[in-house]
Coordinates of N, CA and C in Angstrom, one line a residue:
M5 N 0.8 -1.2 0.0 CA 0.0 0.0 0.0 C 0.9 1.3 0.0
I6 N 1.9 1.3 0.8 CA 2.8 2.5 0.9 C 3.5 2.6 -0.4
R7 N 3.9 1.5 -1.0 CA 4.6 1.6 -2.3 C 3.7 2.2 -3.4
I8 N 2.4 1.8 -3.4 CA 1.5 2.4 -4.4 C 1.3 3.9 -4.2
V9 N 1.2 4.3 -2.9 CA 1.0 5.7 -2.6 C 2.3 6.5 -3.1
L10 N 3.5 5.9 -2.7 CA 4.7 6.6 -3.1 C 4.9 6.7 -4.6
I11 N 4.6 5.6 -5.3 CA 4.7 5.6 -6.8 C 3.7 6.7 -7.4
S12 N 2.5 6.7 -6.8 CA 1.5 7.7 -7.3 C 1.9 9.1 -7.1
V13 N 2.5 9.4 -5.9 CA 3.1 10.7 -5.6 C 4.2 11.1 -6.6
I14 N 5.1 10.2 -6.9 CA 6.2 10.4 -7.8 C 5.6 10.6 -9.2
V15 N 4.6 9.8 -9.7 CA 4.1 10.0 -11.0 C 3.4 11.4 -11.1
I16 N 2.6 11.8 -10.1 CA 1.9 13.1 -10.1 C 3.0 14.2 -10.1
F17 N 4.0 14.1 -9.3 CA 5.1 15.1 -9.3 C 5.8 15.2 -10.7
I18 N 6.1 14.1 -11.3 CA 6.7 14.1 -12.6 C 5.7 14.7 -13.7
G19 N 4.5 14.3 -13.6 CA 3.5 14.9 -14.5 C 3.3 16.4 -14.3
F20 N 3.4 16.9 -13.1 CA 3.3 18.3 -12.8 C 4.5 19.0 -13.4
M21 N 5.7 18.4 -13.2 CA 6.9 19.0 -13.8 C 6.9 19.1 -15.3
V22 N 6.4 18.1 -15.9 CA 6.3 18.0 -17.4 C 5.3 19.1 -17.9
W23 N 4.1 19.2 -17.2 CA 3.1 20.2 -17.5 C 3.7 21.6 -17.3
H24 N 4.3 21.8 -16.2 CA 4.9 23.1 -16.0 C 5.9 23.5 -17.0
E25 N 6.8 22.6 -17.4 CA 7.8 22.9 -18.4 C 7.2 23.2 -19.7
Y26 N 6.2 22.4 -20.1 CA 5.5 22.6 -21.4 C 4.7 23.9 -21.4
T27 N 4.1 24.2 -20.3 CA 3.3 25.4 -20.2 C 4.1 26.7 -20.2
Y28 N 5.1 26.7 -19.4 CA 5.9 28.0 -19.1 C 7.2 28.1 -19.7
A29 N 7.7 27.1 -20.4 CA 9.1 27.1 -21.0 C 9.1 28.2 -22.1
M30 N 10.2 28.9 -22.2 CA 10.4 29.9 -23.2 C 10.8 29.2 -24.5
D31 N 10.4 29.9 -25.6 CA 10.8 29.4 -26.9 C 12.3 29.8 -27.1
T32 N 12.9 29.1 -28.0 CA 14.3 29.5 -28.4 C 14.2 30.6 -29.4
V33 N 15.2 31.6 -29.2 CA 15.3 32.7 -30.1 C 16.2 32.3 -31.2
I34 N 15.8 32.4 -32.5 CA 16.7 32.2 -33.6 C 17.5 33.4 -33.8
P35 N 18.8 33.3 -33.8 CA 19.7 34.5 -34.0 C 19.5 35.2 -35.3
F36 N 19.5 36.5 -35.3 CA 19.5 37.3 -36.5 C 20.2 38.7 -36.3
E37 N 20.5 39.3 -37.4 CA 21.2 40.6 -37.4 C 20.4 41.6 -38.1
V38 N 20.6 42.9 -37.7 CA 19.9 44.0 -38.4 C 21.0 45.1 -38.6
N39 N 21.1 45.6 -39.8 CA 22.0 46.6 -40.3 C 23.4 46.0 -40.4
D40 N 24.3 46.9 -40.9 CA 25.7 46.5 -41.2 C 26.5 46.2 -40.0
R41 N 27.2 45.0 -40.0 CA 28.0 44.7 -38.8 C 29.3 45.6 -38.7
R42 N 29.5 46.4 -39.8 CA 30.7 47.3 -39.7 C 30.3 48.7 -39.2
S43 N 29.0 48.8 -38.8 CA 28.6 50.1 -38.2 C 29.4 50.4 -36.9
K44 N 29.5 51.7 -36.7 CA 30.2 52.2 -35.5 C 29.7 51.7 -34.2
T45 N 28.4 51.7 -34.1 CA 27.7 51.3 -32.8 C 27.1 49.9 -33.0
K46 N 27.4 49.0 -32.0 CA 27.0 47.6 -32.0 C 26.2 47.3 -30.7
V47 N 25.0 46.7 -30.9 CA 24.2 46.4 -29.7 C 23.8 45.0 -29.8
L48 N 23.9 44.2 -28.7 CA 23.5 42.8 -28.7 C 22.2 42.8 -27.8
I49 N 21.3 42.0 -28.4 CA 20.0 41.8 -27.6 C 20.0 40.3 -27.4
A50 N 20.0 39.9 -26.1 CA 19.8 38.5 -25.7 C 18.5 38.3 -25.1
S51 N 17.6 37.5 -25.7 CA 16.3 37.4 -25.2 C 15.8 35.9 -25.1
Q52 N 14.8 35.7 -24.4 CA 14.1 34.4 -24.4 C 12.9 34.6 -25.3
G53 N 12.4 33.5 -25.9 CA 11.3 33.6 -26.8 C 10.0 33.5 -26.2
S54 N 9.2 34.5 -26.4 CA 7.7 34.5 -26.1 C 7.1 35.7 -26.9
S55 N 5.8 35.7 -27.0 CA 5.2 36.8 -27.8 C 5.5 38.1 -27.1
F56 N 5.5 38.2 -25.8 CA 5.8 39.5 -25.2 C 7.2 39.9 -25.4
K57 N 8.2 39.0 -25.2 CA 9.6 39.4 -25.4 C 9.9 39.6 -26.9
D58 N 9.3 38.8 -27.8 CA 9.5 39.1 -29.2 C 9.0 40.5 -29.6
S59 N 7.9 40.9 -29.0 CA 7.3 42.2 -29.3 C 8.3 43.3 -28.8
L60 N 8.9 43.1 -27.6 CA 9.8 44.0 -27.1 C 11.0 44.2 -28.0
V61 N 11.6 43.1 -28.5 CA 12.7 43.1 -29.4 C 12.4 43.8 -30.7
Q62 N 11.2 43.5 -31.2 CA 10.8 44.2 -32.5 C 10.6 45.7 -32.2
G63 N 10.1 46.1 -31.1 CA 9.9 47.5 -30.8 C 11.2 48.2 -30.7
I64 N 12.2 47.6 -30.0 CA 13.5 48.2 -29.8 C 14.1 48.4 -31.2
L65 N 14.0 47.4 -32.1 CA 14.6 47.5 -33.4 C 14.0 48.5 -34.2
K66 N 12.6 48.7 -34.2 CA 11.9 49.7 -34.9 C 12.3 51.1 -34.5
H67 N 12.5 51.3 -33.2 CA 13.0 52.6 -32.8 C 14.3 53.0 -33.3
N68 N 15.2 52.0 -33.5 CA 16.6 52.3 -33.8 C 17.0 51.8 -35.2
Y69 N 16.1 51.3 -36.0 CA 16.4 50.7 -37.3 C 17.2 51.7 -38.2
K70 N 16.8 52.9 -38.3 CA 17.4 53.8 -39.3 C 18.6 54.6 -38.7
D71 N 18.9 54.3 -37.4 CA 20.0 55.0 -36.8 C 21.4 54.5 -37.2
G72 N 21.5 53.4 -38.0 CA 22.7 52.9 -38.4 C 23.4 52.0 -37.3
I73 N 22.6 51.6 -36.4 CA 23.2 50.8 -35.3 C 23.1 49.3 -35.7
Y74 N 24.2 48.6 -35.6 CA 24.2 47.2 -35.8 C 23.6 46.4 -34.6
F75 N 22.6 45.6 -34.9 CA 22.0 44.8 -33.8 C 22.2 43.4 -34.1
K76 N 22.5 42.6 -33.1 CA 22.5 41.1 -33.2 C 21.6 40.6 -32.1
V77 N 20.6 39.8 -32.5 CA 19.7 39.2 -31.5 C 20.0 37.7 -31.3
I78 N 20.2 37.3 -30.1 CA 20.5 35.9 -29.8 C 19.6 35.4 -28.7
D79 N 19.6 34.1 -28.5 CA 18.9 33.5 -27.3 C 19.7 33.8 -26.1
V80 N 19.0 34.1 -25.0 CA 19.7 34.4 -23.7 C 20.5 33.3 -23.2
Y81 N 20.2 32.1 -23.6 CA 20.9 30.9 -23.1 C 22.3 30.8 -23.7
T82 N 22.6 31.6 -24.7 CA 23.9 31.5 -25.4 C 24.8 32.7 -24.9
L83 N 24.4 33.3 -23.8 CA 25.3 34.5 -23.3 C 26.7 34.1 -23.0
F84 N 26.9 32.8 -22.6 CA 28.3 32.4 -22.3 C 29.2 32.5 -23.5
T85 N 28.7 32.6 -24.7 CA 29.5 32.8 -25.9 C 29.9 34.2 -26.2
V86 N 29.3 35.2 -25.5 CA 29.4 36.6 -25.8 C 30.7 37.2 -25.3
Y87 N 31.5 37.9 -26.1 CA 32.6 38.6 -25.8 C 32.2 40.1 -25.6
I88 N 32.0 40.5 -24.3 CA 31.3 41.7 -24.0 C 32.0 43.0 -24.5
D89 N 33.3 42.9 -24.7 CA 34.1 44.1 -25.2 C 33.8 44.4 -26.7
K90 N 33.2 43.5 -27.4 CA 32.8 43.7 -28.8 C 31.6 44.6 -28.9
W91 N 30.8 44.8 -27.8 CA 29.5 45.4 -27.9 C 29.5 46.8 -27.1
D92 N 28.8 47.8 -27.7 CA 28.7 49.0 -27.0 C 27.6 49.0 -26.0
A93 N 26.6 48.1 -26.2 CA 25.5 47.9 -25.2 C 25.0 46.5 -25.4
L94 N 24.5 46.0 -24.3 CA 23.8 44.7 -24.3 C 22.5 44.8 -23.6
I95 N 21.5 44.3 -24.3 CA 20.1 44.3 -23.7 C 19.8 42.8 -23.4
I96 N 19.5 42.5 -22.2 CA 19.1 41.2 -21.8 C 17.6 41.2 -21.4
I97 N 16.8 40.4 -22.0 CA 15.4 40.3 -21.7 C 15.1 38.8 -21.3
N98 N 14.7 38.7 -20.0 CA 14.6 37.3 -19.5 C 13.4 37.2 -18.5
S99 N 13.0 36.0 -18.3 CA 12.0 35.8 -17.2 C 12.7 35.1 -16.0
W100 N 12.3 35.5 -14.9 CA 12.9 34.8 -13.7 C 12.3 33.5 -13.6
E101 N 13.1 32.5 -13.1 CA 12.6 31.1 -13.0 C 12.8 30.7 -11.5
Y102 N 11.8 30.4 -10.9 CA 11.8 29.9 -9.5 C 12.4 31.0 -8.6
G103 N 12.0 32.2 -8.8 CA 12.4 33.3 -7.9 C 13.8 33.9 -8.1
S104 N 14.4 33.6 -9.3 CA 15.7 34.3 -9.6 C 15.9 34.3 -11.1
P105 N 16.8 35.1 -11.6 CA 17.1 35.1 -13.0 C 17.7 33.8 -13.4
P106 N 17.7 33.4 -14.7 CA 18.3 32.2 -15.1 C 19.8 32.2 -14.7
R107 N 20.3 31.0 -14.4 CA 21.7 30.9 -13.9 C 22.7 31.5 -14.9
N108 N 22.5 31.3 -16.2 CA 23.5 31.9 -17.2 C 23.5 33.4 -17.2
V109 N 22.3 34.0 -16.9 CA 22.2 35.5 -16.8 C 23.0 35.9 -15.6
R110 N 22.8 35.3 -14.4 CA 23.5 35.6 -13.2 C 25.0 35.5 -13.4
N111 N 25.4 34.4 -14.0 CA 26.8 34.1 -14.3 C 27.4 35.2 -15.2
F112 N 26.7 35.6 -16.2 CA 27.2 36.6 -17.1 C 27.4 37.9 -16.4
I113 N 26.4 38.3 -15.6 CA 26.5 39.5 -14.8 C 27.7 39.5 -13.8
N114 N 27.8 38.4 -13.1 CA 28.9 38.2 -12.2 C 30.3 38.2 -12.8
K115 N 30.3 37.7 -14.0 CA 31.6 37.6 -14.8 C 32.1 39.0 -15.2
H116 N 31.2 40.0 -15.3 CA 31.5 41.3 -15.8 C 31.1 42.4 -14.9
P117 N 31.5 42.4 -13.7 CA 31.1 43.4 -12.7 C 31.6 44.8 -13.1
D118 N 32.6 44.9 -13.9 CA 33.1 46.3 -14.3 C 32.5 46.8 -15.6
K119 N 31.5 46.0 -16.2 CA 30.9 46.4 -17.4 C 29.4 46.6 -17.3
L120 N 28.9 46.7 -16.0 CA 27.5 46.8 -15.8 C 26.9 48.1 -16.4
D121 N 27.7 49.1 -16.7 CA 27.2 50.3 -17.4 C 26.8 50.0 -18.8
K122 N 27.2 48.9 -19.4 CA 26.8 48.5 -20.8 C 25.5 47.8 -20.8
L123 N 25.0 47.3 -19.6 CA 23.9 46.4 -19.6 C 22.6 47.1 -19.4
I124 N 21.6 46.6 -20.1 CA 20.2 47.0 -19.9 C 19.5 45.6 -19.7
I125 N 18.9 45.4 -18.5 CA 18.3 44.1 -18.2 C 16.9 44.4 -17.9
L126 N 16.0 43.7 -18.7 CA 14.6 43.7 -18.5 C 14.2 42.3 -18.0
S127 N 13.8 42.2 -16.8 CA 13.4 40.9 -16.2 C 11.9 40.9 -16.0
I128 N 11.3 39.8 -16.5 CA 9.9 39.6 -16.3 C 9.7 38.8 -15.1
V129 N 9.2 39.4 -14.0 CA 9.2 38.8 -12.7 C 7.8 38.8 -12.1
G130 N 6.9 39.5 -12.7 CA 5.5 39.6 -12.1 C 5.4 40.7 -11.1
S131 N 6.5 41.4 -10.8 CA 6.5 42.6 -9.9 C 7.5 43.6 -10.3
S132 N 7.2 44.8 -10.1 CA 8.2 45.9 -10.4 C 9.1 46.2 -9.2
H133 N 9.1 45.4 -8.2 CA 9.9 45.7 -7.0 C 11.0 44.7 -6.8
I134 N 11.2 43.7 -7.7 CA 12.2 42.7 -7.6 C 13.4 43.2 -8.4
S135 N 14.6 43.0 -7.8 CA 15.8 43.5 -8.5 C 17.0 42.6 -8.2
L136 N 18.1 42.9 -8.8 CA 19.4 42.2 -8.5 C 20.3 43.2 -7.7
K137 N 21.0 42.6 -6.8 CA 21.9 43.5 -6.0 C 23.0 44.1 -6.9
D138 N 23.1 45.4 -6.8 CA 24.1 46.2 -7.5 C 23.9 46.3 -9.0
V139 N 22.8 45.8 -9.5 CA 22.5 45.9 -11.0 C 21.2 46.6 -11.2
D140 N 21.2 47.5 -12.1 CA 20.0 48.3 -12.5 C 19.2 47.4 -13.4
V141 N 18.0 47.0 -12.9 CA 17.1 46.1 -13.6 C 15.8 46.7 -13.8
I142 N 15.3 46.6 -15.0 CA 13.9 47.0 -15.2 C 13.1 45.7 -15.0
S143 N 12.1 45.8 -14.1 CA 11.4 44.6 -13.8 C 9.9 44.9 -14.0
G144 N 9.2 43.9 -14.4 CA 7.7 44.0 -14.6 C 7.0 42.8 -15.0
E145 N 5.8 42.9 -15.4 CA 5.0 41.8 -15.8 C 4.9 41.6 -17.3
S146 N 4.7 40.4 -17.7 CA 4.6 40.0 -19.1 C 3.2 40.2 -19.6
I147 N 2.8 41.5 -19.7 CA 1.5 41.9 -20.2 C 1.7 42.6 -21.5
I148 N 1.2 42.0 -22.6 CA 1.4 42.5 -24.0 C 1.0 44.0 -24.1
Q149 N 0.0 44.4 -23.4 CA -0.4 45.8 -23.5 C 0.7 46.8 -23.0
K150 N 1.6 46.3 -22.1 CA 2.7 47.1 -21.6 C 3.9 47.1 -22.4
T151 N 3.9 46.4 -23.5 CA 5.1 46.4 -24.4 C 5.6 47.8 -24.8
P152 N 4.7 48.7 -25.2 CA 5.2 50.0 -25.6 C 5.9 50.7 -24.4
K153 N 5.3 50.6 -23.2 CA 5.9 51.2 -22.1 C 7.4 50.7 -21.8
Y154 N 7.5 49.4 -21.8 CA 8.8 48.8 -21.6 C 9.8 49.1 -22.7
T155 N 9.3 49.1 -23.9 CA 10.1 49.4 -25.1 C 10.7 50.8 -25.0
N156 N 9.8 51.7 -24.6 CA 10.3 53.1 -24.5 C 11.4 53.2 -23.4
I157 N 11.2 52.5 -22.3 CA 12.2 52.6 -21.2 C 13.5 52.0 -21.7
V158 N 13.5 50.9 -22.4 CA 14.7 50.3 -22.8 C 15.4 51.2 -23.9
V159 N 14.6 51.8 -24.8 CA 15.1 52.6 -25.9 C 15.8 53.9 -25.2
E160 N 15.2 54.5 -24.2 CA 15.7 55.6 -23.6 C 17.1 55.3 -22.9
R161 N 17.1 54.1 -22.2 CA 18.4 53.7 -21.6 C 19.4 53.4 -22.6
L162 N 19.0 52.8 -23.7 CA 20.0 52.6 -24.8 C 20.6 53.8 -25.3
K163 N 19.7 54.9 -25.5 CA 20.2 56.2 -26.0 C 21.3 56.7 -25.1
Q164 N 21.0 56.6 -23.8 CA 22.0 57.1 -22.8 C 23.3 56.4 -22.8
I165 N 23.3 55.1 -23.1 CA 24.5 54.3 -23.2 C 25.4 54.6 -24.4
I166 N 24.7 54.7 -25.6 CA 25.4 54.8 -26.8 C 25.6 56.2 -27.3
K167 N 25.2 57.2 -26.6 CA 25.2 58.6 -27.0 C 26.7 59.0 -27.3

């Protein structure tokens, strides 16, 4: 009897984990580039895939498309491949997972404590009061109607960095 209950609990737990991953997992971002890579100003956008985050990326690109800025968009999980000195600014768009940013985002930030002035981090956390110690983070909810608001915030911060 105890064995049946234990097996049932394990099966339910595994089922919940599979459902949670399927329901809330981020899509993979297919890398792409906008404008000439020989441009003077280079900006990297590392994002997770979702309709909200994809709308943010497109909004940022629309605001800056004609400014001659070279943009490269990558999946946030490939941040470990990024050579930060190659970029004038980095925009990281991610969702927090289980109460903290993804491990690779934390590792990237910790690896470059002297380059935080190049980073713009937009974390989808469900609250605008959650942040990272010593890092300026824009935090908020993944509500598609708020895309223009967050796009404008990121665009203004980007202008300050690359001026």
